[in-house]
Amino acid sequence: MRRALRALLVLLALLCPASAWADPQYRLLVLAIANKYHYEYIPIARDSLEHLARIHDFDLTFTNDPTKFEGDLRQYAAVMFLNTPGEELNAAQRQNFERYMQGGGNAIVVHRALIMPPDNWPWYEKLVGRSFVIHPMLQTGVVTTVDPRFPATFGLPQRWIWSDEFYVTSNPHGVRIETVLGVDETSYDPTRIWPGQVARPMGKDHPVAWFHRYEKGRVFVTTLGHNGEAYRDPQYLSHLMGGIYWAATGLGQGR
């Protein structure tokens, strides 16, 4: 009997890769809820993030269910709001997420997840670090690497041609952020917007990705990621993976 059991274990070891026996490095929760302007990205992003999870050996929970925020969030090294703002959470879920961050949890905020109605949840606005003002029409522009030592810029050129909605933001809460990527406003028209709306340039200091610390945790924010096809782009995924890696582990920053 023992010989048969040993033989079975040897056979399983030969058939299964070593990674199947190992615990993942960390767990990531991704909240992605479809909305009027962002829905086609979801299956693409899910497939790409699952692929990244397999490559980089982390566990991924991808959901459109905000009740996940009613459970024990401490099991996750980081929580990602993927084109899904905090207004999707009810009062109890918000409270639980606040406790998670106060206990050392970490967050990743992607594109539309920045956009919150004014005074809807000031705590979340401070977590993001900037408040959404408006965005011009989607255009091709030049994204610039501001912090080449941060993991979300590794593999990106100093000047990167990218097409997106280059969000205009403000800082009503006086939050200090560390800019990772900026956008060169001379490379597109920051005033090009729909009739009846007005968009003004931000000038030389126009961050489109940043990081900072909030409560007892780490926060990575990228305003890029409007187009669903972005989630198939190797450079964009490298940018996103760098932010995930830093938020989840706190590692990778050059000195």
Coordinates of C-alpha atoms in Angstrom, one line a residue:
M1 CA 0.0 0.0 0.0
R2 CA 2.8 2.4 0.9
R3 CA 4.7 1.5 -2.2
A4 CA 1.6 2.3 -4.3
L5 CA 1.1 5.6 -2.5
R6 CA 4.8 6.6 -3.1
A7 CA 4.5 5.6 -6.8
L8 CA 1.3 7.8 -7.1
L9 CA 3.1 10.8 -5.5
V10 CA 6.1 10.4 -7.8
L11 CA 3.8 10.2 -10.8
L12 CA 1.9 13.4 -9.7
A13 CA 5.3 15.2 -9.2
L14 CA 6.3 14.3 -12.8
L15 CA 3.0 15.3 -14.3
C16 CA 2.5 18.6 -12.4
P17 CA 4.8 21.6 -12.8
A18 CA 6.6 22.8 -9.7
S19 CA 4.5 26.0 -9.7
A20 CA 1.3 23.9 -9.1
W21 CA 2.7 22.9 -5.6
A22 CA 3.7 26.4 -4.6
D23 CA 1.6 29.1 -3.0
P24 CA 1.2 32.2 -5.1
Q25 CA 3.3 35.2 -4.1
Y26 CA 0.2 37.3 -3.3
R27 CA -3.5 37.8 -4.0
L28 CA -5.0 40.6 -6.1
L29 CA -8.7 41.6 -6.1
V30 CA -9.9 43.3 -9.3
L31 CA -13.3 45.1 -9.4
A32 CA -14.5 45.7 -12.9
I33 CA -18.1 46.7 -13.4
A34 CA -19.5 47.6 -16.9
N35 CA -20.8 51.1 -17.4
K36 CA -22.0 53.2 -20.3
Y37 CA -18.6 54.1 -21.7
H38 CA -16.5 51.2 -20.4
Y39 CA -17.7 47.6 -20.9
E40 CA -15.9 46.1 -23.9
Y41 CA -12.6 46.2 -22.1
I42 CA -13.7 43.7 -19.5
P43 CA -13.2 40.3 -21.2
I44 CA -9.9 41.6 -22.8
A45 CA -8.6 42.9 -19.5
R46 CA -9.6 39.8 -17.6
D47 CA -7.8 37.5 -20.1
S48 CA -4.7 39.7 -20.0
L49 CA -4.6 40.0 -16.2
E50 CA -5.1 36.2 -15.8
H51 CA -2.2 35.7 -18.2
L52 CA -0.1 38.1 -16.1
A53 CA -1.1 36.3 -13.0
R54 CA 0.1 33.0 -14.4
I55 CA 3.4 34.5 -15.6
H56 CA 4.1 36.3 -12.4
D57 CA 2.7 33.7 -10.0
F58 CA 0.0 35.7 -8.2
D59 CA -3.6 34.8 -7.4
L60 CA -6.2 36.9 -9.2
T61 CA -9.9 37.4 -8.2
F62 CA -11.6 39.2 -11.0
T63 CA -15.2 40.3 -10.2
N64 CA -18.0 42.6 -11.0
D65 CA -19.6 42.0 -7.6
P66 CA -19.1 44.8 -5.0
T67 CA -20.2 42.5 -2.2
K68 CA -16.6 41.1 -2.3
F69 CA -15.9 44.3 -0.3
E70 CA -18.0 43.0 2.6
G71 CA -15.6 40.1 3.2
D72 CA -12.1 39.9 4.7
L73 CA -10.0 42.1 2.4
R74 CA -6.9 41.4 4.4
Q75 CA -6.4 38.3 2.2
Y76 CA -5.5 40.5 -0.7
A77 CA -2.1 42.2 -1.1
A78 CA -3.8 44.9 -3.2
V79 CA -7.3 45.8 -4.5
M80 CA -7.7 47.2 -8.1
F81 CA -10.5 49.5 -9.2
L82 CA -10.5 48.9 -12.9
N83 CA -12.5 51.5 -14.7
T84 CA -14.8 51.2 -11.7
P85 CA -15.0 54.2 -9.3
G86 CA -15.6 53.9 -5.5
E87 CA -19.2 55.2 -5.9
E88 CA -20.1 51.6 -6.8
L89 CA -19.6 50.6 -3.2
N90 CA -22.3 51.1 -0.6
A91 CA -21.7 52.6 2.9
A92 CA -20.8 49.3 4.6
Q93 CA -18.5 48.3 1.7
R94 CA -16.7 51.7 1.8
Q95 CA -16.2 51.4 5.5
N96 CA -14.7 48.0 5.1
F97 CA -12.3 49.2 2.4
E98 CA -11.3 52.1 4.6
R99 CA -10.4 49.7 7.4
Y100 CA -8.4 47.6 4.9
M101 CA -6.3 50.6 3.9
Q102 CA -5.9 51.7 7.5
G103 CA -4.6 48.3 8.3
G104 CA -1.9 48.4 5.6
G105 CA -3.9 47.4 2.5
N106 CA -2.9 48.7 -0.9
A107 CA -4.8 50.0 -3.9
I108 CA -4.5 50.4 -7.7
V109 CA -6.8 52.8 -9.5
V110 CA -7.2 52.7 -13.3
H111 CA -8.6 55.3 -15.6
R112 CA -12.4 55.9 -15.0
A113 CA -12.0 54.7 -11.4
L114 CA -10.7 58.2 -10.7
I115 CA -14.0 59.8 -11.5
M116 CA -16.2 60.4 -8.4
P117 CA -19.0 62.9 -8.0
P118 CA -17.9 65.9 -5.9
D119 CA -18.3 65.2 -2.2
N120 CA -19.6 61.7 -2.8
W121 CA -16.7 60.1 -0.9
P122 CA -13.9 62.6 0.0
W123 CA -11.8 59.8 1.6
Y124 CA -11.7 58.0 -1.8
E125 CA -10.7 61.2 -3.6
K126 CA -7.8 61.6 -1.2
L127 CA -6.8 58.0 -1.8
V128 CA -6.7 58.7 -5.5
G129 CA -4.7 61.8 -4.9
R130 CA -6.3 63.9 -7.6
S131 CA -9.9 64.8 -8.6
F132 CA -11.2 64.5 -12.1
V133 CA -12.1 67.8 -13.8
I134 CA -12.7 66.9 -17.5
H135 CA -11.1 65.2 -20.4
P136 CA -10.7 66.3 -24.1
M137 CA -11.6 63.9 -26.9
L138 CA -9.5 60.8 -27.2
Q139 CA -6.4 61.7 -29.1
T140 CA -2.9 60.5 -29.9
G141 CA -0.2 62.2 -27.8
V142 CA 3.2 61.8 -26.3
V143 CA 3.4 60.3 -22.8
T144 CA 6.7 61.1 -21.1
T145 CA 8.5 59.0 -18.5
V146 CA 9.0 61.2 -15.4
D147 CA 10.3 58.6 -12.9
P148 CA 12.4 55.9 -14.7
R149 CA 13.1 54.3 -11.3
F150 CA 9.5 53.3 -10.7
P151 CA 8.4 49.8 -11.9
A152 CA 5.4 51.1 -13.9
T153 CA 7.9 52.8 -16.3
F154 CA 10.3 49.9 -16.7
G155 CA 10.4 48.9 -20.4
L156 CA 8.7 52.2 -21.5
P157 CA 10.6 54.7 -23.7
Q158 CA 11.3 58.2 -22.5
R159 CA 8.7 59.4 -25.0
W160 CA 5.8 57.0 -25.8
I161 CA 3.2 57.5 -28.5
W162 CA -0.2 56.7 -26.9
S163 CA -3.9 57.3 -27.7
D164 CA -6.2 58.0 -24.7
E165 CA -8.4 60.4 -22.9
F166 CA -5.8 62.6 -21.2
Y167 CA -7.6 63.5 -18.0
V168 CA -7.4 67.0 -16.6
T169 CA -7.3 66.8 -12.8
S170 CA -7.2 69.1 -9.8
N171 CA -5.9 68.8 -6.2
P172 CA -8.7 70.1 -3.9
H173 CA -7.4 68.1 -0.9
G174 CA -3.8 69.1 -1.2
V175 CA -2.5 65.6 -1.6
R176 CA 1.2 65.1 -2.5
I177 CA 1.8 62.6 -5.2
E178 CA 4.9 61.3 -7.0
T179 CA 4.4 61.5 -10.8
V180 CA 5.4 58.5 -12.8
L181 CA 4.2 59.5 -16.3
G182 CA 3.2 62.9 -17.7
V183 CA 1.8 63.9 -21.1
D184 CA 3.3 66.5 -23.4
E185 CA 0.4 68.8 -24.1
T186 CA 2.1 70.2 -27.3
S187 CA 1.7 66.7 -28.8
Y188 CA -2.2 66.9 -28.9
D189 CA -4.9 69.5 -28.6
P190 CA -5.9 69.7 -24.9
T191 CA -8.9 72.0 -25.8
R192 CA -10.5 69.7 -28.3
I193 CA -13.8 68.8 -26.8
W194 CA -17.5 68.4 -27.5
P195 CA -19.7 71.5 -28.2
G196 CA -20.9 73.1 -25.0
Q197 CA -17.9 71.9 -23.0
V198 CA -14.6 73.6 -22.3
A199 CA -11.3 71.9 -21.6
R200 CA -8.2 73.9 -20.6
P201 CA -4.6 72.7 -20.7
M202 CA -2.8 71.9 -17.4
G203 CA 0.6 73.0 -18.7
K204 CA 4.0 71.3 -18.2
D205 CA 2.9 69.6 -15.0
H206 CA 0.3 67.2 -16.4
P207 CA 0.6 63.8 -14.6
V208 CA -1.2 60.8 -16.1
A209 CA 0.2 58.2 -13.7
W210 CA 1.5 58.5 -10.1
F211 CA 1.9 56.9 -6.7
H212 CA 1.7 57.9 -3.1
R213 CA 1.1 56.5 0.4
Y214 CA -2.3 56.8 2.0
E215 CA -3.4 55.7 5.4
K216 CA -0.9 52.8 6.0
G217 CA -0.9 51.6 2.4
R218 CA 0.5 52.1 -1.1
V219 CA -1.6 53.6 -3.9
F220 CA -0.8 53.4 -7.6
V221 CA -2.9 55.4 -10.1
T222 CA -2.9 55.4 -13.9
T223 CA -5.3 57.6 -15.9
L224 CA -4.5 55.6 -19.0
G225 CA -6.6 52.7 -20.2
H226 CA -9.7 54.0 -22.0
N227 CA -9.6 51.9 -25.1
G228 CA -10.4 48.2 -24.7
E229 CA -7.6 47.3 -27.1
A230 CA -5.1 48.9 -24.6
Y231 CA -5.4 45.8 -22.5
R232 CA -3.8 43.8 -25.3
D233 CA -0.9 46.2 -25.7
P234 CA 2.4 44.9 -24.3
Q235 CA 3.7 48.3 -23.2
Y236 CA 0.5 49.2 -21.5
L237 CA 0.4 45.9 -19.7
S238 CA 4.0 46.3 -18.7
H239 CA 3.0 49.7 -17.2
L240 CA 0.1 48.2 -15.4
M241 CA 2.0 45.2 -14.1
G242 CA 4.7 47.5 -12.7
G243 CA 2.0 49.3 -10.7
I244 CA 0.5 46.0 -9.5
Y245 CA 3.9 44.7 -8.5
W246 CA 4.8 47.8 -6.5
A247 CA 1.4 48.2 -4.8
A248 CA 1.2 44.6 -3.8
T249 CA 4.8 44.2 -2.6
G250 CA 6.4 47.6 -2.1
L251 CA 9.4 46.4 -4.1
G252 CA 11.1 47.3 -7.4
Q253 CA 11.8 51.0 -7.0
G254 CA 15.3 52.0 -8.1
R255 CA 17.5 54.3 -6.1

